[in-house]
Short mmCIF file of C-alpha atoms in Angstrom, two decimals:
data_model
loop_
_atom_site.label_atom_id
_atom_site.label_comp_id
_atom_site.label_asym_id
_atom_site.label_seq_id
_atom_site.Cartn_x
_atom_site.Cartn_y
_atom_site.Cartn_z
CA UNK A 124 4.62 -16.61 -0.26
CA UNK A 125 3.54 -13.24 -1.98
CA UNK A 126 5.32 -9.70 -2.44
CA UNK A 127 4.67 -6.96 0.80
CA UNK A 128 3.77 -3.71 -0.51
CA UNK A 129 3.98 -1.62 2.31
CA UNK A 130 3.28 2.68 2.31
CA UNK A 131 6.14 5.12 2.83
CA UNK A 132 5.79 7.16 6.15
CA UNK A 133 9.48 8.58 6.50
CA UNK A 134 12.83 7.86 5.41
CA UNK A 135 16.50 8.24 6.26
CA UNK A 136 20.09 8.01 4.98
CA UNK A 137 22.91 6.20 6.51
CA UNK A 138 25.70 5.83 4.60
CA UNK A 139 25.21 4.07 1.23
CA UNK A 140 21.64 2.88 3.44
CA UNK A 141 18.58 3.66 3.36
CA UNK A 142 15.76 2.91 6.15
CA UNK A 143 11.83 3.72 5.20
CA UNK A 144 9.01 3.85 7.84
CA UNK A 145 6.29 2.13 6.60
CA UNK A 146 3.40 1.16 7.40
CA UNK A 147 0.47 -1.99 5.87
CA UNK A 148 -1.93 -4.67 7.15
CA UNK A 149 -1.05 -7.87 9.07
CA UNK A 150 -2.07 -9.60 7.31
CA UNK A 151 -0.20 -8.63 3.69
CA UNK A 152 2.86 -8.94 6.05
CA UNK A 153 1.34 -12.47 7.13
CA UNK A 154 1.27 -13.85 3.57
CA UNK A 155 4.56 -12.30 2.68
CA UNK A 156 7.40 -14.21 5.27
CA UNK A 157 9.42 -16.39 3.73
CA UNK A 158 8.90 -20.07 3.69
CA UNK A 159 12.91 -19.89 5.45
CA UNK A 160 12.31 -17.02 7.39
CA UNK A 161 13.96 -18.61 10.49
CA UNK A 162 17.18 -19.59 8.30
CA UNK A 163 18.76 -15.82 8.59
CA UNK A 164 22.03 -16.55 9.61
CA UNK A 165 22.59 -14.14 11.83
CA UNK A 166 19.39 -14.11 13.78
CA UNK A 167 18.84 -16.51 16.59
CA UNK A 168 16.40 -19.28 17.20
CA UNK A 169 12.66 -19.37 18.82
CA UNK A 170 12.51 -18.38 21.90
CA UNK A 171 9.83 -21.34 22.94
CA UNK A 172 7.66 -20.79 26.02
CA UNK A 173 8.06 -16.87 26.67
CA UNK A 174 5.39 -15.93 28.52
CA UNK A 175 5.20 -12.08 27.00
CA UNK A 176 4.81 -13.44 23.58
CA UNK A 177 3.09 -15.56 23.97
CA UNK A 178 0.54 -13.05 25.05
CA UNK A 179 0.63 -12.28 21.19
CA UNK A 180 -2.94 -13.80 20.25
CA UNK A 181 -4.59 -11.39 22.43
CA UNK A 182 -2.69 -8.24 21.48
CA UNK A 183 -3.77 -9.14 17.99
CA UNK A 184 -7.16 -9.79 18.43
CA UNK A 185 -7.58 -6.62 20.10
CA UNK A 186 -5.64 -4.53 17.75
CA UNK A 187 -3.76 -3.63 20.25
CA UNK A 188 0.17 -1.93 19.18
CA UNK A 189 2.86 -4.32 18.12
CA UNK A 190 6.30 -2.51 18.41
CA UNK A 191 8.09 -1.91 14.45
CA UNK A 192 9.40 -5.01 12.62
CA UNK A 193 12.72 -4.55 10.98
CA UNK A 194 13.61 -6.12 7.67
CA UNK A 195 16.05 -6.14 4.97
CA UNK A 196 15.40 -6.06 1.71
CA UNK A 197 17.48 -8.56 -0.43
CA UNK A 198 16.20 -6.31 -3.68
CA UNK A 199 17.51 -2.40 -4.54
CA UNK A 200 13.77 -0.91 -3.11
CA UNK A 201 12.19 1.97 -5.43
CA UNK A 202 9.82 4.09 -3.99
CA UNK A 203 6.73 3.55 -6.06
CA UNK A 204 4.95 6.91 -5.47
CA UNK A 205 4.82 6.43 -1.74
CA UNK A 206 4.93 2.51 -1.74
CA UNK A 207 7.95 0.12 -2.10
CA UNK A 208 6.86 -3.26 -3.35
CA UNK A 209 8.96 -5.74 -1.64
CA UNK A 210 9.90 -9.14 -2.53
CA UNK A 211 12.59 -10.73 -0.49
CA UNK A 212 13.11 -10.01 2.66
CA UNK A 213 15.18 -10.93 6.01
CA UNK A 214 13.33 -10.41 9.70
CA UNK A 215 16.77 -8.81 11.45
CA UNK A 216 14.61 -7.69 14.51
CA UNK A 217 10.72 -9.13 15.32
CA UNK A 218 11.11 -12.59 14.88
CA UNK A 219 9.99 -13.78 17.74
CA UNK A 220 6.90 -11.55 16.65
CA UNK A 221 6.63 -12.66 13.49
CA UNK A 222 6.63 -16.49 14.05
CA UNK A 223 4.30 -16.37 16.71
CA UNK A 224 2.10 -13.18 14.43
CA UNK A 225 2.06 -16.26 11.91
CA UNK A 226 0.93 -18.94 14.24
CA UNK A 227 -1.68 -17.54 15.38
CA UNK A 228 -2.73 -15.91 11.84
CA UNK A 229 -2.50 -19.93 11.12
CA UNK A 230 -4.91 -20.45 13.98
CA UNK A 231 -7.44 -17.62 13.42
CA UNK A 232 -7.62 -18.89 9.53
CA UNK A 233 -8.50 -22.74 10.53
CA UNK A 234 -11.09 -21.11 13.78
CA UNK A 235 -13.08 -19.13 10.76
CA UNK A 236 -12.93 -21.94 8.90
CA UNK A 237 -14.52 -24.57 11.55
CA UNK A 238 -17.14 -21.84 12.89
CA UNK A 239 -18.74 -21.46 9.73
CA UNK A 240 -21.87 -22.04 8.78
CA UNK A 241 -23.20 -20.96 12.55
CA UNK A 242 -20.71 -23.39 14.10
CA UNK A 243 -19.23 -21.61 17.14
CA UNK A 244 -21.40 -23.30 19.23
CA UNK A 245 -19.81 -26.63 18.32
CA UNK A 246 -16.55 -26.19 19.29
CA UNK A 247 -16.35 -23.94 21.95
CA UNK A 248 -17.78 -27.22 23.29
CA UNK A 249 -15.02 -28.62 23.72
CA UNK A 250 -12.78 -29.34 25.45
CA UNK A 251 -8.75 -28.83 24.49
CA UNK A 252 -8.08 -32.19 24.76
CA UNK A 253 -10.53 -33.27 22.71
CA UNK A 254 -10.10 -30.41 19.62
CA UNK A 255 -6.24 -31.51 19.79
CA UNK A 256 -7.13 -34.98 19.50
CA UNK A 257 -9.81 -33.98 16.79
CA UNK A 258 -7.95 -31.28 15.07
CA UNK A 259 -3.43 -32.58 14.89
CA UNK A 260 -3.84 -33.88 11.14
CA UNK A 261 -4.93 -30.19 10.67
CA UNK A 262 -3.25 -28.62 13.11
CA UNK A 263 0.35 -29.96 12.22
CA UNK A 264 -0.79 -29.16 8.31
CA UNK A 265 -1.90 -25.08 9.11
CA UNK A 266 1.41 -25.06 10.52
CA UNK A 267 0.17 -23.39 14.28
CA UNK A 268 -0.93 -25.17 17.44
CA UNK A 269 -3.97 -25.70 19.67
CA UNK A 270 -2.57 -23.45 22.44
CA UNK A 271 -2.87 -20.36 19.65
CA UNK A 272 -6.69 -21.93 18.74
CA UNK A 273 -7.06 -22.24 22.11
CA UNK A 274 -7.28 -18.65 22.83
CA UNK A 275 -8.97 -17.47 19.81
CA UNK A 276 -11.75 -19.62 21.04
CA UNK A 277 -11.20 -18.54 24.11
CA UNK A 278 -11.13 -14.93 22.94
CA UNK A 279 -14.49 -14.40 20.65
CA UNK A 280 -16.28 -17.36 23.31
CA UNK A 281 -18.81 -14.39 24.45
CA UNK A 282 -18.32 -12.30 21.20
CA UNK A 283 -18.72 -12.07 18.00
CA UNK A 284 -16.01 -12.82 15.57
CA UNK A 285 -14.15 -10.67 13.98
CA UNK A 286 -13.73 -12.25 10.12
CA UNK A 287 -11.56 -8.74 8.88
CA UNK A 288 -8.99 -8.35 11.99
CA UNK A 289 -5.56 -9.39 9.85
CA UNK A 290 -6.76 -7.00 7.08
CA UNK A 291 -7.51 -3.84 9.85
CA UNK A 292 -4.12 -4.63 11.53
CA UNK A 293 -1.95 -2.19 10.53
CA UNK A 294 1.39 -2.18 11.16
CA UNK A 295 4.90 -0.87 11.08
CA UNK A 296 7.80 -1.62 9.75
CA UNK A 297 11.58 0.16 8.94
CA UNK A 298 12.55 -1.19 6.34
CA UNK A 299 16.89 -1.32 5.13
CA UNK A 300 17.53 -1.27 1.62
CA UNK A 301 21.06 -1.43 0.53
CA UNK A 302 22.51 -3.02 4.18
CA UNK A 303 26.40 -4.89 3.71
CA UNK A 304 26.06 -8.07 5.99
CA UNK A 305 29.27 -5.96 9.01
CA UNK A 306 26.15 -3.41 9.14
CA UNK A 307 23.56 -5.82 10.05
CA UNK A 308 25.09 -7.67 12.65
CA UNK A 309 25.78 -4.25 14.20
CA UNK A 310 22.49 -3.28 14.23
CA UNK A 311 21.01 -6.70 14.62
CA UNK A 312 23.62 -6.66 18.12
CA UNK A 313 22.17 -3.27 18.92
CA UNK A 314 18.73 -3.90 18.41
CA UNK A 315 18.99 -6.67 21.33
CA UNK A 316 21.40 -5.03 23.54
CA UNK A 317 19.00 -5.35 25.82
CA UNK A 318 17.28 -8.50 25.39
CA UNK A 319 18.15 -10.55 28.62
CA UNK A 320 17.86 -13.99 26.35
CA UNK A 321 20.11 -12.75 24.22
CA UNK A 322 23.00 -15.76 24.58
CA UNK A 323 26.71 -14.99 24.14
CA UNK A 324 27.29 -18.07 21.95
CA UNK A 325 25.38 -16.20 19.38
CA UNK A 326 26.52 -12.70 20.95
CA UNK A 327 30.13 -13.87 19.47
CA UNK A 328 28.95 -15.93 16.19
CA UNK A 329 27.52 -12.34 15.10
CA UNK A 330 30.66 -10.69 15.62
CA UNK A 331 32.62 -12.88 13.01
CA UNK A 332 29.86 -14.01 10.68
CA UNK A 333 31.69 -11.54 8.30
CA UNK A 334 34.99 -13.34 8.06
CA UNK A 335 33.48 -17.34 8.13
CA UNK A 336 32.58 -17.91 4.46
CA UNK A 337 28.61 -19.48 3.67
CA UNK A 338 30.88 -22.35 2.53
CA UNK A 339 32.44 -23.05 6.05
CA UNK A 340 29.47 -22.41 7.77
CA UNK A 341 27.81 -25.41 6.97
CA UNK A 342 30.45 -27.72 8.99
CA UNK A 343 29.51 -26.18 12.32
CA UNK A 344 26.79 -26.17 14.74
CA UNK A 345 25.21 -22.96 15.52
CA UNK A 346 24.37 -21.18 18.83
CA UNK A 347 20.61 -20.97 17.50
CA UNK A 348 20.41 -24.12 16.90
CA UNK A 349 21.66 -26.57 19.68
CA UNK A 350 22.88 -25.01 22.92
CA UNK A 351 26.66 -25.33 23.89
CA UNK A 352 25.55 -27.85 27.20
CA UNK A 353 23.71 -30.09 24.72
CA UNK A 354 26.49 -30.45 22.49
CA UNK A 355 29.28 -31.79 25.16
CA UNK A 356 26.57 -34.11 26.41
CA UNK A 357 25.81 -35.08 22.58
CA UNK A 358 28.86 -34.24 20.14
CA UNK A 359 29.54 -37.17 17.67
CA UNK A 360 33.01 -37.65 16.22
CA UNK A 361 33.15 -34.48 13.78
CA UNK A 362 30.87 -32.29 15.29
CA UNK A 363 32.20 -28.81 15.74
CA UNK A 364 30.00 -25.86 17.47
CA UNK A 365 30.42 -22.30 15.71
CA UNK A 366 31.11 -20.60 19.34
CA UNK A 367 34.09 -23.32 20.19
CA UNK A 368 36.00 -22.71 17.03
CA UNK A 369 36.02 -19.09 17.71
CA UNK A 370 36.93 -18.97 21.02
CA UNK A 371 39.24 -21.88 20.17
CA UNK A 372 41.43 -19.08 17.40
CA UNK A 373 40.89 -16.19 19.16
CA UNK A 374 42.78 -18.23 22.34
CA UNK A 375 44.96 -19.51 19.92
CA UNK A 376 46.16 -16.23 18.33
CA UNK A 377 46.61 -14.84 22.14
CA UNK A 378 48.45 -18.38 23.29
CA UNK A 379 46.48 -18.31 26.99
CA UNK A 380 43.22 -18.72 28.48
CA UNK A 381 40.15 -16.05 27.78
CA UNK A 382 37.91 -15.51 29.91
CA UNK A 383 34.35 -15.44 27.77
CA UNK A 384 31.92 -13.03 29.31
CA UNK A 385 29.70 -9.89 28.34
CA UNK A 386 32.62 -8.03 29.43
CA UNK A 387 34.95 -9.73 26.69
CA UNK A 388 32.27 -9.08 23.96
CA UNK A 389 31.54 -5.62 24.78
CA UNK A 390 35.01 -4.68 24.67
CA UNK A 391 35.90 -7.34 21.74
CA UNK A 392 32.61 -5.38 20.01
CA UNK A 393 34.21 -1.88 21.02
CA UNK A 394 37.58 -2.92 19.47
CA UNK A 395 36.73 -5.74 16.49
CA UNK A 396 38.17 -4.09 13.67
CA UNK A 397 41.28 -4.11 15.59
CA UNK A 398 40.93 -7.82 17.00
CA UNK A 399 39.68 -9.42 13.46
CA UNK A 400 42.51 -8.23 11.95
CA UNK A 401 44.74 -10.23 14.04
CA UNK A 402 42.77 -12.81 13.92
CA UNK A 403 41.40 -13.11 10.35
CA UNK A 404 43.78 -14.77 8.73
CA UNK A 405 43.43 -17.78 11.12
CA UNK A 406 39.38 -17.78 9.66
CA UNK A 407 40.25 -17.66 5.76
CA UNK A 408 39.47 -20.40 3.97
CA UNK A 409 43.00 -22.47 3.41
CA UNK A 410 43.81 -22.32 7.33
CA UNK A 411 40.35 -22.63 8.46
CA UNK A 412 40.26 -25.91 6.32
CA UNK A 413 43.18 -27.29 8.62
CA UNK A 414 41.40 -26.29 11.14
CA UNK A 415 38.57 -28.31 10.87
CA UNK A 416 40.67 -30.72 9.60
CA UNK A 417 42.43 -31.41 13.02
CA UNK A 418 39.67 -31.37 15.11
CA UNK A 419 37.87 -33.72 13.45
CA UNK A 420 40.86 -35.55 13.38
CA UNK A 421 41.57 -35.20 17.42
CA UNK A 422 37.91 -36.51 17.56
CA UNK A 423 38.58 -39.50 16.02
CA UNK A 424 41.47 -40.17 18.17
CA UNK A 425 39.74 -39.34 21.48
CA UNK A 426 37.18 -41.51 20.63
CA UNK A 427 39.23 -44.47 19.83
CA UNK A 428 40.91 -44.28 23.27
CA UNK A 429 37.80 -42.62 25.35
CA UNK A 430 34.69 -43.38 23.30
CA UNK A 431 31.35 -40.89 24.30
CA UNK A 432 33.52 -39.85 27.38
CA UNK A 433 35.94 -38.70 25.77
CA UNK A 434 33.81 -36.75 23.30
CA UNK A 435 32.38 -34.87 26.11
CA UNK A 436 35.55 -33.77 27.45
CA UNK A 437 36.63 -32.75 24.24
CA UNK A 438 33.12 -30.90 23.39
CA UNK A 439 33.31 -28.62 26.10
CA UNK A 440 34.32 -25.32 25.36
CA UNK A 441 35.94 -24.75 28.70
CA UNK A 442 38.20 -27.13 27.29
CA UNK A 443 38.84 -27.04 24.16
CA UNK A 444 39.61 -23.13 24.86
CA UNK A 445 42.68 -24.51 27.60
CA UNK A 446 43.70 -27.05 24.56
CA UNK A 447 44.27 -24.43 22.35
CA UNK A 448 45.66 -21.90 24.64
CA UNK A 449 48.46 -24.22 24.35
CA UNK A 450 48.34 -24.71 20.95
CA UNK A 451 48.83 -21.58 20.34
CA UNK A 452 51.58 -20.96 22.68
CA UNK A 453 53.89 -23.40 20.74
CA UNK A 454 52.63 -21.84 17.75
CA UNK A 455 54.47 -18.59 18.63
CA UNK A 456 57.71 -20.82 20.44
CA UNK A 457 58.46 -23.67 17.98
CA UNK A 458 57.09 -22.12 14.89
CA UNK A 459 56.99 -18.21 15.28
CA UNK A 460 54.06 -17.89 14.83
CA UNK A 461 54.67 -18.24 10.50
CA UNK A 462 51.11 -18.83 9.23
CA UNK A 463 53.21 -20.61 6.50
CA UNK A 464 53.78 -23.43 8.83
CA UNK A 465 50.55 -24.15 10.56
CA UNK A 466 49.30 -27.33 8.65
CA UNK A 467 52.91 -28.27 9.88
CA UNK A 468 52.18 -27.01 13.05
CA UNK A 469 48.67 -28.68 14.01
CA UNK A 470 50.42 -32.40 12.19
CA UNK A 471 53.64 -32.26 14.93
CA UNK A 472 50.38 -30.95 17.61
CA UNK A 473 48.52 -34.26 16.24
CA UNK A 474 51.61 -36.11 15.98
CA UNK A 475 52.64 -35.47 19.92
CA UNK A 476 48.86 -35.81 21.22
CA UNK A 477 48.17 -39.15 19.10
CA UNK A 478 51.72 -41.17 21.20
CA UNK A 479 50.63 -39.51 24.68
CA UNK A 480 46.59 -40.36 24.69
CA UNK A 481 46.66 -43.22 27.42
CA UNK A 482 48.38 -40.16 29.36
CA UNK A 483 45.06 -37.89 28.95
CA UNK A 484 43.24 -40.02 31.80
CA UNK A 485 40.07 -38.48 30.96
CA UNK A 486 38.54 -40.86 33.25
CA UNK A 487 41.51 -39.22 36.39
CA UNK A 488 40.07 -35.63 34.86
CA UNK A 489 36.29 -36.55 35.68
CA UNK A 490 36.90 -38.04 38.84
CA UNK A 491 39.16 -35.22 39.83
CA UNK A 492 35.89 -32.23 38.87
CA UNK A 493 33.74 -34.41 41.18
CA UNK A 494 35.69 -32.96 44.29
CA UNK A 495 35.44 -29.87 42.79
CA UNK A 496 33.69 -27.08 45.52
CA UNK A 497 31.75 -25.39 42.56
CA UNK A 498 30.79 -22.77 45.00
CA UNK A 499 34.36 -21.69 45.36
CA UNK A 500 36.08 -22.42 42.38
CA UNK A 501 35.21 -20.70 39.10
CA UNK A 502 34.25 -24.21 36.98
CA UNK A 503 34.77 -22.49 33.53
CA UNK A 504 38.01 -20.97 34.72
CA UNK A 505 39.46 -24.63 36.72
CA UNK A 506 38.71 -26.52 33.04
CA UNK A 507 40.29 -23.75 31.02
CA UNK A 508 43.06 -23.48 33.08
CA UNK A 509 44.06 -27.05 34.35
CA UNK A 510 43.94 -27.98 30.25
CA UNK A 511 45.93 -25.04 29.26
CA UNK A 512 48.70 -26.61 31.74
CA UNK A 513 48.54 -29.87 30.75
CA UNK A 514 48.85 -29.30 27.47
CA UNK A 515 51.42 -26.76 27.84
CA UNK A 516 53.99 -29.38 30.17
CA UNK A 517 53.26 -32.27 27.26
CA UNK A 518 54.29 -29.78 24.49
CA UNK A 519 56.82 -27.42 25.70
CA UNK A 520 58.10 -29.71 28.49
CA UNK A 521 57.88 -33.06 26.92
CA UNK A 522 56.02 -34.16 30.80
CA UNK A 523 53.91 -36.76 29.94
CA UNK A 524 52.61 -38.31 33.37
CA UNK A 525 50.17 -34.77 35.17
CA UNK A 526 48.26 -35.76 37.78
CA UNK A 527 44.70 -34.03 37.65
CA UNK A 528 43.66 -33.84 40.93
CA UNK A 529 46.82 -31.86 41.49
CA UNK A 530 46.83 -29.45 38.86
CA UNK A 531 43.27 -28.51 39.59
CA UNK A 532 44.32 -27.74 42.61
CA UNK A 533 46.83 -25.37 41.27
CA UNK A 534 46.60 -21.50 41.07
CA UNK A 535 45.99 -19.49 37.55
CA UNK A 536 49.46 -17.22 39.47
CA UNK A 537 51.22 -21.15 39.60
CA UNK A 538 50.29 -21.97 35.75
CA UNK A 539 50.81 -18.72 34.07
CA UNK A 540 54.50 -19.55 36.02
CA UNK A 541 55.26 -22.57 34.95
CA UNK A 542 53.83 -21.95 31.22
CA UNK A 543 55.77 -19.23 30.50
#
C-alpha cells in the first residue's frame, strides 16, 4: 500500500472539518487502497451482480468520467504546496466503485503480462472457460476475476492496447479532514439516501454505531456481513445480529412493538439526538453486557428445549421485538424502569421463561403461521404482536398456557388493550 498524493482543486470548511476537492491518477489511487478497506464499520458490504457497476471496466478503458470518490483521512492533513499526501484513509462513498477499480486494475496488469512479447493473439484465441481453467491460480493470486480479464480481452480484441490507461486516467476525490465519527455516519446516510440497495438494517446500525463501544461491536453480526433472512435460518447459539439488538432495545424502552420501516427510520434520524438520549443508557458497556448475557442464556435454554427450530424462531427480528416489548413493559411495571435493577429484572425474566419453556410451543407457532394468508396479513406485525401478547400474559398475568392459533386471530387493538 502506497501513500496517496492528490492535487488540491478547492476546499471548504465545515465546523472543525475541512473538505478538499482533489484530483489524482487512478493508478495512484488503486495502489493506495488500504488492505482492509472493506472493513470500515459504517460501510455496507460489497454489492454483487450490479449491472451498471460491472460496466466499470469499459468506462475505465474508455477513460470516461467516474463520479468522485469520498475519502476520510485517518491522519491530520496539510496543504503542501497545493497537494495532499494521505497516509491512511477510509472510503466514505465509492466503496463499490473502488472494489471494482481494484479488480479491473489487477486484471489489467495480468492482461499486460500475458500479452507481452506479441502474445495478444494467443490469449484472444482461447475461450473464457479455457482461460479460467488455465489462469485460475494466477487470477486468485492477483485478486481479480475472469469476468474482468475477459472484458479487457474483448475491449482490446480489435484495438491496440493502451499500456498507460490507469496512469493517464484522472479521477476526482473529496477528502475530509478532522471529520468525527458522528458526522461520518450522517454524511454516509446522506450520500446513500437515494441508493435503493441500502438496506434498512444497515441504516439502523449506522445511527447507533456511535454509542456502541468498539469492544462490543465484535460481539455482533452486522447486516453488511449477513442478511437478517440468512441469519435467522442459520443462527447458532449465542449469535446476535446488531440490527436485532438495536430494534429490541428501542422496543424495550418503549414497552411496545415498533414498526421498522423507512418512515420509522426517517423519524428516528430526524430526532436522533432525542432518541439516543432516551436509549443510550441501555448501550453503556455494563448494561449492554447484561443484554448480551441474557440473550446468550436464552439461546441456550431455547436450544435445549427446541433445538435448531427454536434458534430459528428467536432469530427472527419480529419475534425478538415482540419479546423485548413485553420485557420493557414488565421492567416498567415491576421495577419502575430503574436502570440499577436491570440485571435483577432480566434474571427474574430468565427464571420465569426457564420454567415455562414447554409452554412456548414453538412447533405450534410454526404450524399456526402456515395457515396465515400472507396476502392479507403483515406477517412481521403478526409475529411481533403475537409474541408481545404471549410474553405479556406470561410475565404480567402468569398465564402459562396460550394457544398460538387463537393469538394469531387477535387484532392489534385487542392485544394492546389486554396488555395494558
